[in-house]
XYZ file of C-alpha atoms in Angstrom:
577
model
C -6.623 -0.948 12.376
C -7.466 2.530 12.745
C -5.291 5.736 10.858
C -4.875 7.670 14.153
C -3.867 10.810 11.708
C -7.296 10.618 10.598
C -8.962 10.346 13.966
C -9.809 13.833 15.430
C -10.114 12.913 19.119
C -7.101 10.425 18.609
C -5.103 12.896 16.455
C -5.177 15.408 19.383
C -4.449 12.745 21.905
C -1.408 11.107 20.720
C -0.223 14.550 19.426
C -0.530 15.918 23.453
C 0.884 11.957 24.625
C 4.618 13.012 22.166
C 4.648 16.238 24.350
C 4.460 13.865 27.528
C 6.702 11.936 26.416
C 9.501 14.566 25.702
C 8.788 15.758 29.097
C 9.852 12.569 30.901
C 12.893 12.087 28.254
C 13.844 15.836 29.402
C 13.750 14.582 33.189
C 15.825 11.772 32.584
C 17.813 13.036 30.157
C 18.401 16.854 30.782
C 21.064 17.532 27.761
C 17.880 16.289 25.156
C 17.198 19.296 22.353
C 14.000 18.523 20.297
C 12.614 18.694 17.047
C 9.459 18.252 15.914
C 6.514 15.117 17.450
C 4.166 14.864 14.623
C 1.070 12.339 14.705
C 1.596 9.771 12.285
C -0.778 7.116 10.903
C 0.329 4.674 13.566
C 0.647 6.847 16.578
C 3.079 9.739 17.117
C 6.832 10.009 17.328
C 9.106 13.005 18.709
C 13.167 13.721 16.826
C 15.168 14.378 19.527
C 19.032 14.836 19.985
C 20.274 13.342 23.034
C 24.297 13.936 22.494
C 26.719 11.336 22.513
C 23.571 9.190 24.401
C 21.751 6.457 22.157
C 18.343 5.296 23.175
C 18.309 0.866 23.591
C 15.707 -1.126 23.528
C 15.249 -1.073 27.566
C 15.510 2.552 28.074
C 11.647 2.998 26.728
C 10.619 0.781 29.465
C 12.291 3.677 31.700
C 10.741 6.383 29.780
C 7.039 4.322 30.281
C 8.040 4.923 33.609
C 8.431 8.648 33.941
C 5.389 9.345 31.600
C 3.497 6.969 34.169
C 4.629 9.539 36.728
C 3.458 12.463 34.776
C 0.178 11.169 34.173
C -0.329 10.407 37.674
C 0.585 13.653 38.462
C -2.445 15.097 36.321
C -1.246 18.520 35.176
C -3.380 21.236 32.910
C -1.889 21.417 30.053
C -1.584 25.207 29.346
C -1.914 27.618 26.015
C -0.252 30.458 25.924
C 0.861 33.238 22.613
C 4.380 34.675 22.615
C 5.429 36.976 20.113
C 8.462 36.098 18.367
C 11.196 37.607 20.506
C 9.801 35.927 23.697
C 10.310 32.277 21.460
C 13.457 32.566 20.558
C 14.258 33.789 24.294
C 12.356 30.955 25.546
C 13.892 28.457 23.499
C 17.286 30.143 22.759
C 19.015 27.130 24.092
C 17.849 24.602 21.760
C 19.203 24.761 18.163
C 15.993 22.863 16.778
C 13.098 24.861 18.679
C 15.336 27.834 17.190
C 15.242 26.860 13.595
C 11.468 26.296 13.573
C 10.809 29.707 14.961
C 12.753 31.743 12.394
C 10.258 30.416 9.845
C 7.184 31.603 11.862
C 5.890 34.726 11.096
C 5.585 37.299 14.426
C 2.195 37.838 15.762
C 0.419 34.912 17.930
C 3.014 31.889 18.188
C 1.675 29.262 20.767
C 3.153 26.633 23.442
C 1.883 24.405 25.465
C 3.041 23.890 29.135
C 2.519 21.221 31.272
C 4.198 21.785 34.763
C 7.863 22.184 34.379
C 7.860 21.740 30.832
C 6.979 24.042 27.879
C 7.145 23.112 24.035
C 6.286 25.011 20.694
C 2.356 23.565 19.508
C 0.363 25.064 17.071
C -2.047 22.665 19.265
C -4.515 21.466 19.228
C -4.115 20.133 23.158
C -6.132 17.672 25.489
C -7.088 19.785 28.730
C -4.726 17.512 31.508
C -1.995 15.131 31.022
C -4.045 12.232 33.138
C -6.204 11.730 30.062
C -3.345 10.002 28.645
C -2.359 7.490 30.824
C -3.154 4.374 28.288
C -0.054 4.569 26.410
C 2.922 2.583 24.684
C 5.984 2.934 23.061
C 6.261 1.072 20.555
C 10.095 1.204 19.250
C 13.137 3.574 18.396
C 15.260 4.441 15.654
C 17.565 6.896 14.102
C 16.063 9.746 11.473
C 18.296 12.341 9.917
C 17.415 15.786 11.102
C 14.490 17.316 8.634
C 15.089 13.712 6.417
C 18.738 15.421 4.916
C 21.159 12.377 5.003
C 24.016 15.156 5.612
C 22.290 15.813 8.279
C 22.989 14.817 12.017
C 20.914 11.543 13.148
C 18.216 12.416 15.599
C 16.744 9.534 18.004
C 13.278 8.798 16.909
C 11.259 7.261 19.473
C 7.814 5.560 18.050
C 4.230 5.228 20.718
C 0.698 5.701 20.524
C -2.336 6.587 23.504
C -5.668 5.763 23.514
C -8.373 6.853 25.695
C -9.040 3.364 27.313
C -7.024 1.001 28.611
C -8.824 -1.844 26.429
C -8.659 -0.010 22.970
C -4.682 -0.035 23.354
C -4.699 -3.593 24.413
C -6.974 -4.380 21.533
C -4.281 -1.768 19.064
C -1.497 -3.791 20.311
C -2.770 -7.009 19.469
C -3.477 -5.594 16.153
C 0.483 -4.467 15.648
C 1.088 -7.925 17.057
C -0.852 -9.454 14.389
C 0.600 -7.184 11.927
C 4.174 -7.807 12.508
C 3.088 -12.032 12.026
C 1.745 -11.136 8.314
C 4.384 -8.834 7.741
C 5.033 -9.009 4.240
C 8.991 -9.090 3.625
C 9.144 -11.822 6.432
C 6.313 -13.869 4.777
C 7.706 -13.523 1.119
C 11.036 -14.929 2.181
C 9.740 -17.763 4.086
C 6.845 -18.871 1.485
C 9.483 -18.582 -1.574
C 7.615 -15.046 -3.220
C 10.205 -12.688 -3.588
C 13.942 -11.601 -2.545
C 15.599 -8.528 -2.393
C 19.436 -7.935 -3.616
C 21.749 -5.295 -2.524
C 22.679 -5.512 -6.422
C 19.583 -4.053 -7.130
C 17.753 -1.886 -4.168
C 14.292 -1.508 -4.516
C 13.967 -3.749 -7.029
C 12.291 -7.110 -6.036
C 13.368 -10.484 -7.538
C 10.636 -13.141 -8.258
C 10.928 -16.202 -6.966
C 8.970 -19.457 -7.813
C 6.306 -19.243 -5.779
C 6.164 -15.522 -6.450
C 6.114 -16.148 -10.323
C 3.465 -18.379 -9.630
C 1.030 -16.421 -7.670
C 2.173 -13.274 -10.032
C 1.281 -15.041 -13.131
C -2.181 -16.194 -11.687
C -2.973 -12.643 -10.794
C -2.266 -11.286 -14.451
C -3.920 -14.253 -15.944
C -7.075 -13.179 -13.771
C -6.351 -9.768 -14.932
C -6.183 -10.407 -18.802
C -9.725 -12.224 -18.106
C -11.515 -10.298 -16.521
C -10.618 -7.250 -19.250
C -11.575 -9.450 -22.064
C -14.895 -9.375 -20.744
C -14.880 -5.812 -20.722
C -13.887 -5.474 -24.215
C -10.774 -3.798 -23.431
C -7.529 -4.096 -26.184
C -4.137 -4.884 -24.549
C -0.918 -3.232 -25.545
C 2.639 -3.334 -24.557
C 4.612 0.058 -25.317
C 8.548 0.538 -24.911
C 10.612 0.502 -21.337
C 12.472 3.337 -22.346
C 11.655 6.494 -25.110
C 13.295 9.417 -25.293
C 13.316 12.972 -24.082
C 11.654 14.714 -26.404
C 8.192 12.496 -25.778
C 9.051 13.439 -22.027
C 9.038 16.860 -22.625
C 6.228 16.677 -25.092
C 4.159 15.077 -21.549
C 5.390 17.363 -18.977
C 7.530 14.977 -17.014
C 10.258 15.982 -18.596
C 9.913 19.604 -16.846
C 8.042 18.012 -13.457
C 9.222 14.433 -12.581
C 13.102 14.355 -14.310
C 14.812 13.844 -10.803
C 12.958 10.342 -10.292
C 13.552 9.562 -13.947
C 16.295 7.290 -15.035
C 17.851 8.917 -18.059
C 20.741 7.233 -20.907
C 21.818 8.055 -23.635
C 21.715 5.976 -26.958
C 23.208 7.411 -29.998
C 24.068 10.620 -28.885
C 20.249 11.296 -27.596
C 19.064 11.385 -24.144
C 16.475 8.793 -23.480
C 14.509 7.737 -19.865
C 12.971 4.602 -18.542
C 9.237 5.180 -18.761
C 8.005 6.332 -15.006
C 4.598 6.135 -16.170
C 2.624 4.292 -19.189
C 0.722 7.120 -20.633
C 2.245 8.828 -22.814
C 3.569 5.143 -24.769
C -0.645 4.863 -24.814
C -1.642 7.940 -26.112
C 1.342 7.326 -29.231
C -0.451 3.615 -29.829
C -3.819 6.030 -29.808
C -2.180 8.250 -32.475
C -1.005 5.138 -34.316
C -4.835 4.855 -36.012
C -7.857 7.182 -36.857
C -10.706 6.995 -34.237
C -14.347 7.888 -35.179
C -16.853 8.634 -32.287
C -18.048 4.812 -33.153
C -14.986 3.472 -31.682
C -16.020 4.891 -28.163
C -15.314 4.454 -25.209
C -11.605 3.019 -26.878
C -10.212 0.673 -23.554
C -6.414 0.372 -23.864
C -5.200 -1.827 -20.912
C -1.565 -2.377 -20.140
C 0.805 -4.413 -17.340
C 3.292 -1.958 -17.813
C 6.851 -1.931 -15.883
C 7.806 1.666 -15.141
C 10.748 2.724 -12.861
C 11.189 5.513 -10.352
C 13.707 6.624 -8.422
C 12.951 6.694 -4.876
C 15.162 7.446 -1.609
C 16.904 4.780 -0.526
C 15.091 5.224 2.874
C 11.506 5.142 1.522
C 12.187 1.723 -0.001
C 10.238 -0.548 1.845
C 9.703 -4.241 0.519
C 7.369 -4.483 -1.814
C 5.502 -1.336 -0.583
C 7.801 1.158 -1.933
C 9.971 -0.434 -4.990
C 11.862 1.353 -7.735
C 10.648 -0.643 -10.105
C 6.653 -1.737 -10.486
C 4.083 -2.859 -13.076
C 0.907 -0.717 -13.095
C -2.389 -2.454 -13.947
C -2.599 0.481 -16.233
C -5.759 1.575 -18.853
C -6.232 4.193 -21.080
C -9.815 5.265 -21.841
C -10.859 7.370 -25.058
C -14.505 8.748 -24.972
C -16.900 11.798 -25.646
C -17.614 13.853 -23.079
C -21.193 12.755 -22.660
C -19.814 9.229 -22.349
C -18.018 9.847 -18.856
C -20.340 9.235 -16.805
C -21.595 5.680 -17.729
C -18.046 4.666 -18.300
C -16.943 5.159 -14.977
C -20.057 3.615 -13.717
C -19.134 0.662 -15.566
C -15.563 0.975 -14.113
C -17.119 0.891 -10.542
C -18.868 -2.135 -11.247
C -16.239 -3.753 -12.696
C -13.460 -2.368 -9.664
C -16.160 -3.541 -7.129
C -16.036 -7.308 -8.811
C -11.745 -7.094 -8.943
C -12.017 -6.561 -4.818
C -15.223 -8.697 -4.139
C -13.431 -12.028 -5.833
C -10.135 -11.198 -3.555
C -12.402 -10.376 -0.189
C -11.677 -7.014 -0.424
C -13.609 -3.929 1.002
C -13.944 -0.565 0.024
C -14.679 2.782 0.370
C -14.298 5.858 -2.440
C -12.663 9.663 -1.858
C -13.421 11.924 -4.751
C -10.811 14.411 -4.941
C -11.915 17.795 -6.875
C -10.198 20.862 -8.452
C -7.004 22.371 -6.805
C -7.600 25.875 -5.776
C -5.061 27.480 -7.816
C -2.961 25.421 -9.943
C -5.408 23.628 -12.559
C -5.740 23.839 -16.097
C -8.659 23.627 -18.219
C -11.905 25.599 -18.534
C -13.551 25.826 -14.938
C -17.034 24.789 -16.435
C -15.293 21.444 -17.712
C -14.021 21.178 -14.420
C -17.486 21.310 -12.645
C -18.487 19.060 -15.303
C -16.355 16.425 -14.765
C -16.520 16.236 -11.120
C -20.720 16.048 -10.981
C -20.290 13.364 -13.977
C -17.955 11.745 -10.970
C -20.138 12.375 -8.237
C -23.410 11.321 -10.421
C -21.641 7.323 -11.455
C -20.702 7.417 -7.445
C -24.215 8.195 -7.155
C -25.621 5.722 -9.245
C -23.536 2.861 -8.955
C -25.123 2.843 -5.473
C -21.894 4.205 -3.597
C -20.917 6.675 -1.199
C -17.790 8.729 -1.387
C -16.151 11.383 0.601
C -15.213 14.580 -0.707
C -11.499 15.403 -0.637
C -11.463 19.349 -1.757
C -9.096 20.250 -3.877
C -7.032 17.163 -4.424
C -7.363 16.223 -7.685
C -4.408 16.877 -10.208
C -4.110 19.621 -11.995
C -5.320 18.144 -14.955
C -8.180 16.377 -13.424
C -10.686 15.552 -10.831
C -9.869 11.293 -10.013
C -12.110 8.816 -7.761
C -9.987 7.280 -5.014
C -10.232 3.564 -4.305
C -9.054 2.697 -0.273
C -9.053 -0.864 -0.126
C -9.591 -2.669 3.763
C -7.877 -5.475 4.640
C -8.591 -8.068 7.311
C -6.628 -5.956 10.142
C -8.572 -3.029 9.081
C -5.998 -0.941 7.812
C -6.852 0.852 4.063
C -4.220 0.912 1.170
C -5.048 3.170 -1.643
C -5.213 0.884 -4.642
C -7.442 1.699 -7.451
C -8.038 5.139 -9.193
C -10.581 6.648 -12.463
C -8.643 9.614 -12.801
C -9.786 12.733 -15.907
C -7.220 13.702 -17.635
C -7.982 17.304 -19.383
C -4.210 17.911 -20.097
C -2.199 14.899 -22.224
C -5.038 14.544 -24.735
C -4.135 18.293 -25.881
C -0.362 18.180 -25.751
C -0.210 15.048 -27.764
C -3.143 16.786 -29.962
C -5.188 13.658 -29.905
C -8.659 13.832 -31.874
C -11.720 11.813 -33.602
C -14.020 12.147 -36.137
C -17.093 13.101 -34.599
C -20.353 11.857 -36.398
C -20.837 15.531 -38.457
C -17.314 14.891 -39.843
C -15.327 17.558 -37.485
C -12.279 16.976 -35.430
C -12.813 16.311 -31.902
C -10.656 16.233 -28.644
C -11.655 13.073 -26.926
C -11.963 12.803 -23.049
C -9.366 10.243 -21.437
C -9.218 8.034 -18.170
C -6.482 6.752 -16.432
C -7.275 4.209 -14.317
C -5.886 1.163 -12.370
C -7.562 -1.782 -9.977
C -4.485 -3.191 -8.572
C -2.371 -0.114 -8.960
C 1.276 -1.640 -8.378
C 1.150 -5.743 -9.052
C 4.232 -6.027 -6.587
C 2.306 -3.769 -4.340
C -0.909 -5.339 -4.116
C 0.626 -8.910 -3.897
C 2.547 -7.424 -0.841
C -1.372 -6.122 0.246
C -2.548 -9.616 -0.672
C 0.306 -11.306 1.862
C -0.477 -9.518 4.880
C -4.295 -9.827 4.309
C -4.289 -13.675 3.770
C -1.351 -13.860 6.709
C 0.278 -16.364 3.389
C -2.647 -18.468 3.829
C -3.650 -17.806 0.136
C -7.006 -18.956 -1.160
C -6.631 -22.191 -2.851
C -7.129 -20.328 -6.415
C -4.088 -18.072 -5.576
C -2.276 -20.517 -3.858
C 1.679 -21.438 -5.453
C 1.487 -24.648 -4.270
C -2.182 -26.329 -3.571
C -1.964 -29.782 -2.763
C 1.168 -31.363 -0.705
C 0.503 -35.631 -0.890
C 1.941 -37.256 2.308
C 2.520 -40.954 1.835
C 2.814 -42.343 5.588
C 5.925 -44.869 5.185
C 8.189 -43.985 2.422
C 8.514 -47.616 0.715
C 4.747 -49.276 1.563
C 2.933 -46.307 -0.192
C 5.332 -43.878 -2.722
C 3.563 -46.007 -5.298
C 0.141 -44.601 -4.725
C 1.377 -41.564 -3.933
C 2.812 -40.944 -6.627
C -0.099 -41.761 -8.990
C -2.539 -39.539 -6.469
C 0.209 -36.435 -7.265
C 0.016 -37.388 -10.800
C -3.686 -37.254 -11.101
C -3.770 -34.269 -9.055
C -1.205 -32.418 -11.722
C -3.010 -33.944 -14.751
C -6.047 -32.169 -13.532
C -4.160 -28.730 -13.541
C -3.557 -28.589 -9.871
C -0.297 -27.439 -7.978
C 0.758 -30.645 -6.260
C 3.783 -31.744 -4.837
C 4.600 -35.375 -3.559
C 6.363 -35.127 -0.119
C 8.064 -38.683 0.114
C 11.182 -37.639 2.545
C 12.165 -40.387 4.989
C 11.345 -37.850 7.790
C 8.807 -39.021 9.986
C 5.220 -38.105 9.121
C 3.957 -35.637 11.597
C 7.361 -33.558 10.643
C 6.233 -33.531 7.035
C 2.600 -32.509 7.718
C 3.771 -29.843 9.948
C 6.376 -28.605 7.122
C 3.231 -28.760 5.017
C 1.495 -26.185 7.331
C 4.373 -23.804 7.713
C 4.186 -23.541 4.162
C 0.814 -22.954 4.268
C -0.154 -25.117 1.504
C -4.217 -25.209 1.549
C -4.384 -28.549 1.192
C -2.428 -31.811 2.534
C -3.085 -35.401 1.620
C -2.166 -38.242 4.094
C -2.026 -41.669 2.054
C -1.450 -45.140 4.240
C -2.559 -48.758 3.639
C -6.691 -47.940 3.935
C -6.471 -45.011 1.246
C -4.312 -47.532 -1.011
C -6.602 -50.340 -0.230
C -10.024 -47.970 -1.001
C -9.099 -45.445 -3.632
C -9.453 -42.470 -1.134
C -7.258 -39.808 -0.013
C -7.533 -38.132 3.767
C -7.260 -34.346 3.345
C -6.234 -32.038 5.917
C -6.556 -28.207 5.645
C -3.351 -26.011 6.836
C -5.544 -23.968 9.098
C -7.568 -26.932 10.385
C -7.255 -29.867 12.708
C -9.964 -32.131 11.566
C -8.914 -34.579 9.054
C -11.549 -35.873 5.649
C -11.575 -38.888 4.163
C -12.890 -38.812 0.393
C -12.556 -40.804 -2.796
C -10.409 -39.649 -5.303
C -12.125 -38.362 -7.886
C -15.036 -36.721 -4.960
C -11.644 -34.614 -4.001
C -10.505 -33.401 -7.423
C -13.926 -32.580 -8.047
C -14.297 -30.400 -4.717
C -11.050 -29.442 -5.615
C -12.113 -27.642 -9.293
C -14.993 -26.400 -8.065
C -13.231 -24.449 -5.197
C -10.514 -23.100 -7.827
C -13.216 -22.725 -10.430
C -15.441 -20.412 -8.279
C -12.648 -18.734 -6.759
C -13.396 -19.137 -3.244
C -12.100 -17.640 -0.494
């Protein structure tokens, strides 16, 4: 699914289809004073206050309408430059168009017009509204004026334009899609997680969910052992003075929870570093302990609006895949090869593809010597380089303590979730004076990594749902086998020892014996998405078989026993997909 923000030609498009769009909600609704119609990821949307009117569901098929009309119509869509004076006269009646203009600076402020109406663009524009006839809107909602919940609510109406007539069709099968995996509707159905008003933004595990979560760490813990990395676990909550000692303290205290204990103020850890870099101080390091690999599942909670909270997308509460690395300077550039290599095996076992942004020094606010800087980002550029992968530049937006490597993860819809990150860190290693004997016996300052695969675990499990559409690989999957008997009396017996076997073997079976009839079952089977479903009747008794049945398949296998638990551990085994 494409990122229309991103797309130049489509970025201009849909930002000229929200001016149409205001023009035919101005015709129909002439009281309508707008805000701003930004392009968004999805499309574009416009704020607009309507009065005491409130958009429904079948007034966008009206609105359609109108556009229609206007596109038909085909007018040039105009630039002109006002000065200041001539804005505010222009747009005197409208409140919103007013407040944007007192922050504009005079000299050259542009509109667009397109017959009888004019709006305030920076642009910019396509040349005629009939370029933008292949449009939809896609839904409505309410949005406090500039996000301030004592703000007046502002209808928000949601569409997107393409340039053909097929790409939208092909877009709107694609949201279609999307809103079938969607991931809150998926995790309640399947049994993964639950959210509580008791706790917002904080997800409860459920079975399944535990199950799939606990396979995922277990796979993490692996797959770091064979990187030599040492696992830690550092305190939930630590107090302020280690927060001030970081800098969060001073930059990131608003989305901090903060208590106090014994007369001391103290704050649930928002981030894992600075618990890392005090089990780093714990020991003396020598130069032959590099590169050091800390790796932590750490919890960490931050306090986000209540209207950014979105599922498992955007939680209060998270575990980050989190790792510390220690190294000399000269080291950085193999290690993060070696991280590439290893990220690039993380994605390839979960059908994952990639693609890498390296973001480089801020123009202004950085710290550290500018020669380091330059340094690090070539020592970036050159593991990119040599790991065999391209990456696109993104100027100036690394941290200010560091130049980081971007990981943007595709899914199977084709839409990219920022994931992993190898992020330099040039700033905690000298406020928590870290050092290391180097091998002529001086004190060193070591160079440090953050870096993450998964990034949030409830995240990427939320990633993982929409991308499988719940139809989990059999390695991930809660639930793996589902045995059928066909008659409930005539062959529990033999089911029962199949679904024993099966567990004994270290599978995730479950024995459906309900005196529902036995297409029901299968079919409840499927829903559930269970990979696997075994039908068992008087010829698999009789032979020793079992007929298997995938969930996303019609065809139905007959195998022995032991032929299927073999299949079956070489599947899980090789992880397959």
């Amino acid at each position: 699914m494409i990122d229309i923000k991103e797309h130049e030609q489509l970025s201009v498009m849909n930002h000229s289809c929200a001016h149409m769009m205001a023009q035919a909600v101005k015709r129909l609704y002439p009281q309508a004073k707008f805000w701003v119609g930004p392009v968004v990821s999805e499309g574009f949307y416009y704020d607009i206050d309507l009065g005491d009117q409130v958009i429904k569901d079948e007034d966008l098929a009206k609105i359609e309408k109108e556009m229609k009309k206007i596109a038909k119509d085909g007018k040039r869509i105009v630039r002109k430059e006002i000065s200041k004076d001539e804005a505010l006269e222009m747009f005197g009646d409208d409140p919103y168009k007013v407040d944007l203009i007192q922050d504009l600076e005079d000299g050259n402020i542009t509109c667009y017009q397109q017959g009888e109406f004019i709006d305030l663009c920076r642009g910019p524009h396509v040349e005629s509204v009939k370029q933008l006839k292949n449009f939809k809107l896609l839904k409505h909602s309410g949005a406090y004026w500039k996000g301030d919940a004592n703000n007046k609510v502002l209808q928000r109406i949601y569409g997107v334009c393409f340039p053909t007539a097929e790409e939208l069709e092909e877009h709107l099968h694609l949201l279609e899609e999307a809103k079938k995996r969607d991931h809150k509707k998926l995790g309640r159905e399947l049994g993964i997680f639950m959210m509580s008003e008791y706790a917002p933004g904080m997800p409860f595990f459920l079975p399944n969910g535990m199950i799939l979560r606990n396979i995922l760490e277990n796979f993490w813990y692996e797959e770091h052992t064979k990187e030599h990395y040492q696992f830690i676990k550092t305190p939930i909550m630590m107090s302020k003075e280690l927060w001030e000692t970081s800098g969060h303290w001073d930059n990131y205290k608003e989305n901090m929870y903060i208590s106090m204990v014994d007369d001391r103020e103290f704050a649930i850890k928002p981030m894992n570093c600075p618990g890392a870099l005090l089990a780093y101080k714990a020991g003396l390091h020598s130069y032959k302990d590099f590169p050091l690999r800390m790796g932590e599942l750490g919890q960490v909670h931050r306090h986000e609006a209540s209207g950014a909270l979105n599922g498992l997308f955007r939680v209060r509460t998270f575990t980050q895949d989190d790792a510390h690395i220690f190294m000399r300077p000269d080291q950085i550039e193999s290690e993060v090869m070696s991280l590439i290599s290893f990220i690039d095996r993380i994605y390839a076992s979960l059908g994952l593809s990639y693609r890498i942004e390296l973001s480089t020094r801020p123009e202004e606010k950085y710290i550290g010597d500018l020669a380091i800087w330059e340094a690090s980002e070539a020592a970036l550029a050159a593991a990119c380089k040599h790991a065999g992968k391209d990456y696109k530049v993104n100027p100036g937006d690394g941290a200010f303590y560091g130049p980081k490597l971007d990981f943007h993860i595709k899914d199977s819809l084709g839409r990219e979730w920022q994931c992993g990150t190898i992020q330099l860190d040039m700033n905690l290693p000298e406020r928590f004076d870290l050092t290391y004997v180097e091998s002529d016996g001086s004190k060193a300052r070591p160079v440090m990594l953050h870096r993450v695969i998964f990034g949030s675990i409830e995240r990427f499990i939320g990633i993982l749902i929409e991308h499988f559409a719940g139809h989990f690989p059999t390695w991930l999957a809660p639930q793996q086998v589902m045995v059928v008997p066909v008659h409930y009396e005539k062959h529990l017996s033999y089911a029962e020892k199949v679904n024993e076997m099966l567990v004994q073997n270290g599978f995730r079976s479950k024995l459906d014996a309900r005196n529902e009839k036995l297409g029901y079952r299968i079919r409840e089977a499927q829903l559930a998405k269970i990979p696997y479903q075994i039908v068992l009747g008087d010829g698999e008794e009789e032979n020793g078989t079992v007929t298997i049945r995938r969930a996303q398949g019609k065809d139905s296998t007959t195998l022995p026993l032991d032929a299927f638990i073999a299949m079956l551990k070489e599947e899980v085994e090789e992880k397959r997909l």
